[in-house]
C-alpha cells in the first residue's frame, strides 16, 4: 500500500523524468487495499480490491513487477538480487510491510490454522471452510486467537462464511489496547449479539490434531477445551525487516528498520517506509503514518527536506453493526484528566471522553472544525483541505472530494465527516445540497427504492455493481436490506441479506441492557385468548423470563439468552404466535380500545379493525418503525392520534389521521380523510404506507416525511385519494403483493437449520449460561443486577454512570 502511495507521490511531482522507478512485489496482485481485506469475501475477485487508478503503472518510467520477491540487498554495491539476477539502484526504498505473527503455541502450524494478512490467506481460509463443511456435513467450528481489531474483523468474516466462531483473547476484555473495562464489556455484548462467542482471560496452550493432522481441538491454560475445525491467528504483526538485516542495516531490537525523520536508514541510499520502518523509535502499524512516510521520501528523492513528525493513531473497528472508535489518551493517563462516561446499555452505547479541560465537555460541531483539524488520519487530510476542495477545486460530491484530497480513501471511517464538511461548505456557497444516501450511492433512499423496483434487482451486490460504487457501508447496507425486504417478501436471514442487517434484525429479537434479548410475540389488536396467555406465562416461567405488558398492548418477555431464542419461539409458534417484529423497522402494533362490542360508548368495532390492519401490514419493512391505532369512538382510548396512522370511529365510518408519533418529539397526527367506509379506509392506509415506504428517507418517520413531501399533507392526500400521480394501482398492487407474500419470520427460521446456526452463545457448550449475567429478585420477578449489586464499578472516578431508558 505504502509503495503505491510513494509511486503516486513521485508521479504527482513529475519525478519520473529524474528517476526510473522499479517496484518489486512478492504477491501476485498489484498493490491492493489491505485495510479493506475483509470485504474481499463480498467481492467477485481480487481486482476489485486494487488501489486507485491502474493507469499509474503505465506511467513512463514506472515498472511494476508482481509475483517477484527481492531476495537480498547489497547496500555497499547498491544492488538487489531478483530471480538470481543483480539489479543496480541509486536509491532503494524498503516498503516490505509486516507478516502476521503467530505465537509459539504447539500445533499452531497444523492444517486448518491460518493467518489473516493477504488475499492468498483469505482464499486459503475460504477454501478450507467450504471443504470442511462439505466433508463434515455440519457447520464448521472456528476460533480466532486474538480479540483485537484484526481478530474481531476476522471473526466477523468467519461468521459470514457460516462458521460458528469463538474469539479467544488473552486479556480480560476485547480490544484491550483501545478500550477500558466498560467499553470492553459493551463491545463483548455487541459481538456476542452477532453470534460470535467470546472467551477472555484465556491463554491458548495447545492446538491438537486429528488422525489426518487437521486441527481438532484447542486447549487452554485454564478452562474447558474447544472443539474446532479452523483456527485463525490474529495476534499481531512483525515488520518484514529480513532484507535489511541481511544487508547489515540497523534494525530495532524488537524489529523494524531504523530510520530517521527523513525515513533514511543507516545507509543513506536506503529508505524505509510503512509498517517495516521504525521511525521516531516505533513501528506504526497503520496505513496513515505509512502514507505520510511515502510523501516524505518522495520529497527527499527530489532534494527536499520533508520530515516525518508524528501521526494520528486513531483506530476504528470494521465490523458491521459494532462501531468502536478510540483515539487520543483513551485511558486517561494524562495527569488531572477527567473522565466523562456515558453508558446506555439498552442502545449498546458506551462513550468515554477524557478531558484535560474540565470546564467544558462540548466539542465543536463539524461545521466549526478548525481548518487545521485532521479529518482523515489515514491520508492526513485536514478540514481546511476538504473545504478548499469545494471552494477552490469545485468539488460538489464526496467522490470528488475523495479523488481530489484522498480523504476517506483508505479505511473510510471519516467519510461521514467529510460529507458533513462538504455539505456545510456547499450550503455556505449557496449551492444546492444533494440528498445522496451515502458515498456509495448517488441516489436518495427513494430513488434507490425506484431503481430496485423497476430493475428487479434482488441482491445488494448486484445493486452496488449496477448503481453504486465501492463496497457499501453501514448506511447503505441496512437500507438496501430494508428495500429488498419491502419489495420481495424474502426472509431477512436469507443469503447475503443476513450480513446486511443491524444487530436486532440479525437475531430477530431486541438486545437489552444486560446483553440478553426480549421476545415479543404478535398480539394483533391487543386481543389474546386465555389459552394464549397461559402459553406465554408457561414459556416465561420455564425459561425464567421477566414479563411486562408493553405500551403497544402486547407482552414482552425479557432476559432470554441468544441460544434460548429458538426453543422459546418453537413453543410460541406451536401455540399460534408469530414474530411481533419488535426489532424491525417495520409495523409494530395496531393498538385498539375495547370498541363497540363491549364498550357502552363505542360506535364501531375497533378491535376487529385493528386486528385486520395488524394482520394486513405485519412484516412490512419500512424506513422507520410504524405504529397504528384504532379508537372505537371520539373518546380516543387507543390514543390513535399519537400514531403514524390513527383511525377514529365516527357514526358514519372512520376518520383517518396520519403523521403522529410518541417518542423524543411527540407529534399529533393530522386529519387525512373523514367518514371512510372500512374498504376505503384500508385502501387509503395501503397507499399511504406504501407511498411512505417508497419515498421516505432512511430513518425518517411519517411525521417528518409528511412535512418533507412537496405540498405536504395535501399533496399526499391527492396521491392517495385522487391518484394525482397515476400510481395508485401500482401502490395497491405492491401492498397486495406484500399481504399475499407474508410469512412469519420465526416460523421460517425454525424450519431452517442453516438459519438456526446463528443462535449460539458458547458454540462449544450451547447449554452453558453466560457467567456474566446476574439477576436480583424484584416484585416477584427477576431483573438485571445493577453495577453496584454486582460489585462492579463502571466509569470514571468522578462521574456516575448514566443510563438512558430507566428501569424496566
Ligand atoms: C485485515 C486487515 C485490516 C486492516 N485494517 C486497517 C485499518 O483499518 N486501518 C489502518 O490504518 N490499517 C489497517 N491495516 C494495516 C494496513 O493494511 C497496513 O498498515 C498497510 O498495509 C501497511 O502498508 P505497507 O505498504 O507498509 O505494507 P503492505 O501493505 O503489507 O505491503 C508490503 C508488501 O511488500 C511485499 N514484500 C515483502 N517482502 C518482500 C520482498 N522481499 N520482495 C518483494 N515484495 C516483498 C509483501 O508481500 C507485501 O505485498 C489492516 C491490515 C489488515 C491485514
PDB file of N, CA and C in Angstrom, residues 452-505:
ATOM      1  N   UNK A 452     -34.520  -0.309  -7.535  1.00  0.00           N
ATOM      2  CA  UNK A 452     -34.683  -1.735  -7.224  1.00  0.00           C
ATOM      3  C   UNK A 452     -36.019  -2.235  -7.781  1.00  0.00           C
ATOM      4  N   UNK A 453     -37.033  -1.415  -7.607  1.00  0.00           N
ATOM      5  CA  UNK A 453     -38.384  -1.825  -8.030  1.00  0.00           C
ATOM      6  C   UNK A 453     -38.438  -2.005  -9.544  1.00  0.00           C
ATOM      7  N   UNK A 454     -37.898  -1.016 -10.259  1.00  0.00           N
ATOM      8  CA  UNK A 454     -38.030  -1.042 -11.715  1.00  0.00           C
ATOM      9  C   UNK A 454     -37.085  -2.084 -12.319  1.00  0.00           C
ATOM     10  N   UNK A 455     -35.889  -2.195 -11.740  1.00  0.00           N
ATOM     11  CA  UNK A 455     -34.901  -3.085 -12.352  1.00  0.00           C
ATOM     12  C   UNK A 455     -35.098  -4.544 -11.951  1.00  0.00           C
ATOM     13  N   UNK A 456     -35.815  -4.759 -10.849  1.00  0.00           N
ATOM     14  CA  UNK A 456     -35.998  -6.134 -10.387  1.00  0.00           C
ATOM     15  C   UNK A 456     -34.754  -6.712  -9.729  1.00  0.00           C
ATOM     16  N   UNK A 457     -33.799  -5.844  -9.372  1.00  0.00           N
ATOM     17  CA  UNK A 457     -32.576  -6.325  -8.701  1.00  0.00           C
ATOM     18  C   UNK A 457     -32.947  -6.953  -7.355  1.00  0.00           C
ATOM     19  N   UNK A 458     -32.292  -8.066  -7.026  1.00  0.00           N
ATOM     20  CA  UNK A 458     -32.686  -8.776  -5.805  1.00  0.00           C
ATOM     21  C   UNK A 458     -31.562  -8.942  -4.797  1.00  0.00           C
ATOM     22  N   UNK A 459     -30.355  -8.471  -5.134  1.00  0.00           N
ATOM     23  CA  UNK A 459     -29.277  -8.602  -4.150  1.00  0.00           C
ATOM     24  C   UNK A 459     -28.529  -7.282  -4.022  1.00  0.00           C
ATOM     25  N   UNK A 460     -27.928  -7.114  -2.836  1.00  0.00           N
ATOM     26  CA  UNK A 460     -27.165  -5.885  -2.598  1.00  0.00           C
ATOM     27  C   UNK A 460     -25.971  -5.811  -3.540  1.00  0.00           C
ATOM     28  N   UNK A 461     -25.297  -6.948  -3.743  1.00  0.00           N
ATOM     29  CA  UNK A 461     -24.097  -6.882  -4.598  1.00  0.00           C
ATOM     30  C   UNK A 461     -24.452  -6.441  -6.007  1.00  0.00           C
ATOM     31  N   UNK A 462     -25.576  -6.925  -6.508  1.00  0.00           N
ATOM     32  CA  UNK A 462     -25.963  -6.514  -7.865  1.00  0.00           C
ATOM     33  C   UNK A 462     -26.322  -5.025  -7.888  1.00  0.00           C
ATOM     34  N   UNK A 463     -26.997  -4.592  -6.835  1.00  0.00           N
ATOM     35  CA  UNK A 463     -27.375  -3.175  -6.752  1.00  0.00           C
ATOM     36  C   UNK A 463     -26.128  -2.291  -6.732  1.00  0.00           C
ATOM     37  N   UNK A 464     -25.146  -2.732  -5.954  1.00  0.00           N
ATOM     38  CA  UNK A 464     -23.904  -1.960  -5.844  1.00  0.00           C
ATOM     39  C   UNK A 464     -23.166  -1.937  -7.177  1.00  0.00           C
ATOM     40  N   UNK A 465     -23.116  -3.097  -7.821  1.00  0.00           N
ATOM     41  CA  UNK A 465     -22.380  -3.164  -9.095  1.00  0.00           C
ATOM     42  C   UNK A 465     -23.059  -2.296 -10.149  1.00  0.00           C
ATOM     43  N   UNK A 466     -24.383  -2.332 -10.186  1.00  0.00           N
ATOM     44  CA  UNK A 466     -25.066  -1.655 -11.286  1.00  0.00           C
ATOM     45  C   UNK A 466     -25.331  -0.181 -11.001  1.00  0.00           C
ATOM     46  N   UNK A 467     -25.563   0.185  -9.733  1.00  0.00           N
ATOM     47  CA  UNK A 467     -25.954   1.575  -9.470  1.00  0.00           C
ATOM     48  C   UNK A 467     -25.125   2.261  -8.399  1.00  0.00           C
ATOM     49  N   UNK A 468     -24.128   1.587  -7.873  1.00  0.00           N
ATOM     50  CA  UNK A 468     -23.317   2.217  -6.828  1.00  0.00           C
ATOM     51  C   UNK A 468     -21.847   2.068  -7.142  1.00  0.00           C
ATOM     52  N   UNK A 469     -21.062   2.200  -6.125  1.00  0.00           N
ATOM     53  CA  UNK A 469     -19.620   2.031  -6.292  1.00  0.00           C
ATOM     54  C   UNK A 469     -19.039   1.612  -4.945  1.00  0.00           C
ATOM     55  N   UNK A 470     -17.829   1.126  -4.992  1.00  0.00           N
ATOM     56  CA  UNK A 470     -17.166   0.713  -3.754  1.00  0.00           C
ATOM     57  C   UNK A 470     -17.767  -0.556  -3.194  1.00  0.00           C
ATOM     58  N   UNK A 471     -17.744  -0.645  -1.875  1.00  0.00           N
ATOM     59  CA  UNK A 471     -18.143  -1.906  -1.249  1.00  0.00           C
ATOM     60  C   UNK A 471     -19.335  -1.770  -0.311  1.00  0.00           C
ATOM     61  N   UNK A 472     -19.868  -0.553  -0.208  1.00  0.00           N
ATOM     62  CA  UNK A 472     -21.004  -0.365   0.681  1.00  0.00           C
ATOM     63  C   UNK A 472     -20.551  -0.043   2.086  1.00  0.00           C
ATOM     64  N   UNK A 473     -21.512   0.390   2.921  1.00  0.00           N
ATOM     65  CA  UNK A 473     -21.163   0.800   4.282  1.00  0.00           C
ATOM     66  C   UNK A 473     -22.346   0.524   5.208  1.00  0.00           C
ATOM     67  N   UNK A 474     -22.179   0.939   6.474  1.00  0.00           N
ATOM     68  CA  UNK A 474     -23.221   0.679   7.474  1.00  0.00           C
ATOM     69  C   UNK A 474     -24.493   1.461   7.192  1.00  0.00           C
ATOM     70  N   UNK A 475     -24.428   2.458   6.307  1.00  0.00           N
ATOM     71  CA  UNK A 475     -25.648   3.201   5.969  1.00  0.00           C
ATOM     72  C   UNK A 475     -26.393   2.490   4.843  1.00  0.00           C
ATOM     73  N   UNK A 476     -25.696   2.236   3.723  1.00  0.00           N
ATOM     74  CA  UNK A 476     -26.419   1.729   2.553  1.00  0.00           C
ATOM     75  C   UNK A 476     -26.777   0.237   2.681  1.00  0.00           C
ATOM     76  N   UNK A 477     -26.013  -0.515   3.436  1.00  0.00           N
ATOM     77  CA  UNK A 477     -26.309  -1.956   3.518  1.00  0.00           C
ATOM     78  C   UNK A 477     -27.670  -2.224   4.193  1.00  0.00           C
ATOM     79  N   UNK A 478     -27.904  -1.681   5.426  1.00  0.00           N
ATOM     80  CA  UNK A 478     -29.232  -1.936   6.010  1.00  0.00           C
ATOM     81  C   UNK A 478     -30.367  -1.317   5.197  1.00  0.00           C
ATOM     82  N   UNK A 479     -30.109  -0.150   4.546  1.00  0.00           N
ATOM     83  CA  UNK A 479     -31.166   0.459   3.732  1.00  0.00           C
ATOM     84  C   UNK A 479     -31.522  -0.481   2.580  1.00  0.00           C
ATOM     85  N   UNK A 480     -30.510  -1.012   1.920  1.00  0.00           N
ATOM     86  CA  UNK A 480     -30.773  -1.937   0.808  1.00  0.00           C
ATOM     87  C   UNK A 480     -31.520  -3.168   1.313  1.00  0.00           C
ATOM     88  N   UNK A 481     -31.118  -3.666   2.493  1.00  0.00           N
ATOM     89  CA  UNK A 481     -31.802  -4.849   3.051  1.00  0.00           C
ATOM     90  C   UNK A 481     -33.274  -4.537   3.261  1.00  0.00           C
ATOM     91  N   UNK A 482     -33.560  -3.328   3.783  1.00  0.00           N
ATOM     92  CA  UNK A 482     -34.945  -2.955   4.049  1.00  0.00           C
ATOM     93  C   UNK A 482     -35.725  -2.815   2.738  1.00  0.00           C
ATOM     94  N   UNK A 483     -35.119  -2.200   1.733  1.00  0.00           N
ATOM     95  CA  UNK A 483     -35.809  -2.021   0.449  1.00  0.00           C
ATOM     96  C   UNK A 483     -36.111  -3.385  -0.178  1.00  0.00           C
ATOM     97  N   UNK A 484     -35.121  -4.250  -0.169  1.00  0.00           N
ATOM     98  CA  UNK A 484     -35.327  -5.575  -0.770  1.00  0.00           C
ATOM     99  C   UNK A 484     -36.422  -6.335  -0.021  1.00  0.00           C
ATOM    100  N   UNK A 485     -36.415  -6.171   1.323  1.00  0.00           N
ATOM    101  CA  UNK A 485     -37.441  -6.866   2.110  1.00  0.00           C
ATOM    102  C   UNK A 485     -38.825  -6.285   1.844  1.00  0.00           C
ATOM    103  N   UNK A 486     -38.893  -4.936   1.623  1.00  0.00           N
ATOM    104  CA  UNK A 486     -40.207  -4.329   1.351  1.00  0.00           C
ATOM    105  C   UNK A 486     -40.757  -4.822   0.021  1.00  0.00           C
ATOM    106  N   UNK A 487     -39.868  -4.996  -0.944  1.00  0.00           N
ATOM    107  CA  UNK A 487     -40.336  -5.330  -2.285  1.00  0.00           C
ATOM    108  C   UNK A 487     -40.540  -6.822  -2.503  1.00  0.00           C
ATOM    109  N   UNK A 488     -39.646  -7.601  -1.948  1.00  0.00           N
ATOM    110  CA  UNK A 488     -39.748  -9.051  -2.160  1.00  0.00           C
ATOM    111  C   UNK A 488     -39.888  -9.675  -0.790  1.00  0.00           C
ATOM    112  N   UNK A 489     -40.878 -10.471  -0.610  1.00  0.00           N
ATOM    113  CA  UNK A 489     -41.152 -10.976   0.733  1.00  0.00           C
ATOM    114  C   UNK A 489     -40.230 -12.156   1.031  1.00  0.00           C
ATOM    115  N   UNK A 490     -38.928 -11.878   1.042  1.00  0.00           N
ATOM    116  CA  UNK A 490     -37.973 -12.952   1.321  1.00  0.00           C
ATOM    117  C   UNK A 490     -37.470 -12.815   2.749  1.00  0.00           C
ATOM    118  N   UNK A 491     -36.980 -13.897   3.282  1.00  0.00           N
ATOM    119  CA  UNK A 491     -36.600 -13.919   4.692  1.00  0.00           C
ATOM    120  C   UNK A 491     -35.395 -13.006   4.955  1.00  0.00           C
ATOM    121  N   UNK A 492     -35.423 -12.285   6.111  1.00  0.00           N
ATOM    122  CA  UNK A 492     -34.329 -11.354   6.432  1.00  0.00           C
ATOM    123  C   UNK A 492     -32.983 -12.047   6.560  1.00  0.00           C
ATOM    124  N   UNK A 493     -32.986 -13.329   6.883  1.00  0.00           N
ATOM    125  CA  UNK A 493     -31.703 -14.008   7.083  1.00  0.00           C
ATOM    126  C   UNK A 493     -31.308 -14.855   5.881  1.00  0.00           C
ATOM    127  N   UNK A 494     -31.999 -14.669   4.756  1.00  0.00           N
ATOM    128  CA  UNK A 494     -31.652 -15.454   3.569  1.00  0.00           C
ATOM    129  C   UNK A 494     -30.419 -14.886   2.884  1.00  0.00           C
ATOM    130  N   UNK A 495     -29.537 -15.777   2.449  1.00  0.00           N
ATOM    131  CA  UNK A 495     -28.401 -15.413   1.603  1.00  0.00           C
ATOM    132  C   UNK A 495     -27.626 -14.244   2.157  1.00  0.00           C
ATOM    133  N   UNK A 496     -27.215 -13.323   1.256  1.00  0.00           N
ATOM    134  CA  UNK A 496     -26.357 -12.224   1.697  1.00  0.00           C
ATOM    135  C   UNK A 496     -27.132 -11.195   2.515  1.00  0.00           C
ATOM    136  N   UNK A 497     -28.492 -11.275   2.543  1.00  0.00           N
ATOM    137  CA  UNK A 497     -29.255 -10.303   3.318  1.00  0.00           C
ATOM    138  C   UNK A 497     -28.910 -10.380   4.812  1.00  0.00           C
ATOM    139  N   UNK A 498     -28.584 -11.576   5.295  1.00  0.00           N
ATOM    140  CA  UNK A 498     -28.281 -11.738   6.721  1.00  0.00           C
ATOM    141  C   UNK A 498     -27.143 -10.817   7.136  1.00  0.00           C
ATOM    142  N   UNK A 499     -26.142 -10.685   6.264  1.00  0.00           N
ATOM    143  CA  UNK A 499     -24.961  -9.889   6.612  1.00  0.00           C
ATOM    144  C   UNK A 499     -25.231  -8.392   6.508  1.00  0.00           C
ATOM    145  N   UNK A 500     -26.379  -7.997   5.950  1.00  0.00           N
ATOM    146  CA  UNK A 500     -26.665  -6.569   5.792  1.00  0.00           C
ATOM    147  C   UNK A 500     -27.405  -5.998   6.995  1.00  0.00           C
ATOM    148  N   UNK A 501     -27.918  -6.878   7.866  1.00  0.00           N
ATOM    149  CA  UNK A 501     -28.830  -6.420   8.911  1.00  0.00           C
ATOM    150  C   UNK A 501     -28.104  -5.826  10.108  1.00  0.00           C
ATOM    151  N   UNK A 502     -28.811  -4.940  10.834  1.00  0.00           N
ATOM    152  CA  UNK A 502     -28.324  -4.475  12.122  1.00  0.00           C
ATOM    153  C   UNK A 502     -28.487  -5.600  13.145  1.00  0.00           C
ATOM    154  N   UNK A 503     -27.882  -5.378  14.346  1.00  0.00           N
ATOM    155  CA  UNK A 503     -27.840  -6.450  15.344  1.00  0.00           C
ATOM    156  C   UNK A 503     -29.213  -7.051  15.658  1.00  0.00           C
ATOM    157  N   UNK A 504     -30.225  -6.219  15.947  1.00  0.00           N
ATOM    158  CA  UNK A 504     -31.518  -6.765  16.368  1.00  0.00           C
ATOM    159  C   UNK A 504     -32.160  -7.599  15.266  1.00  0.00           C
ATOM    160  N   UNK A 505     -32.127  -7.093  14.027  1.00  0.00           N
ATOM    161  CA  UNK A 505     -32.713  -7.861  12.926  1.00  0.00           C
ATOM    162  C   UNK A 505     -31.968  -9.172  12.738  1.00  0.00           C
TER     163      UNK A 505
END
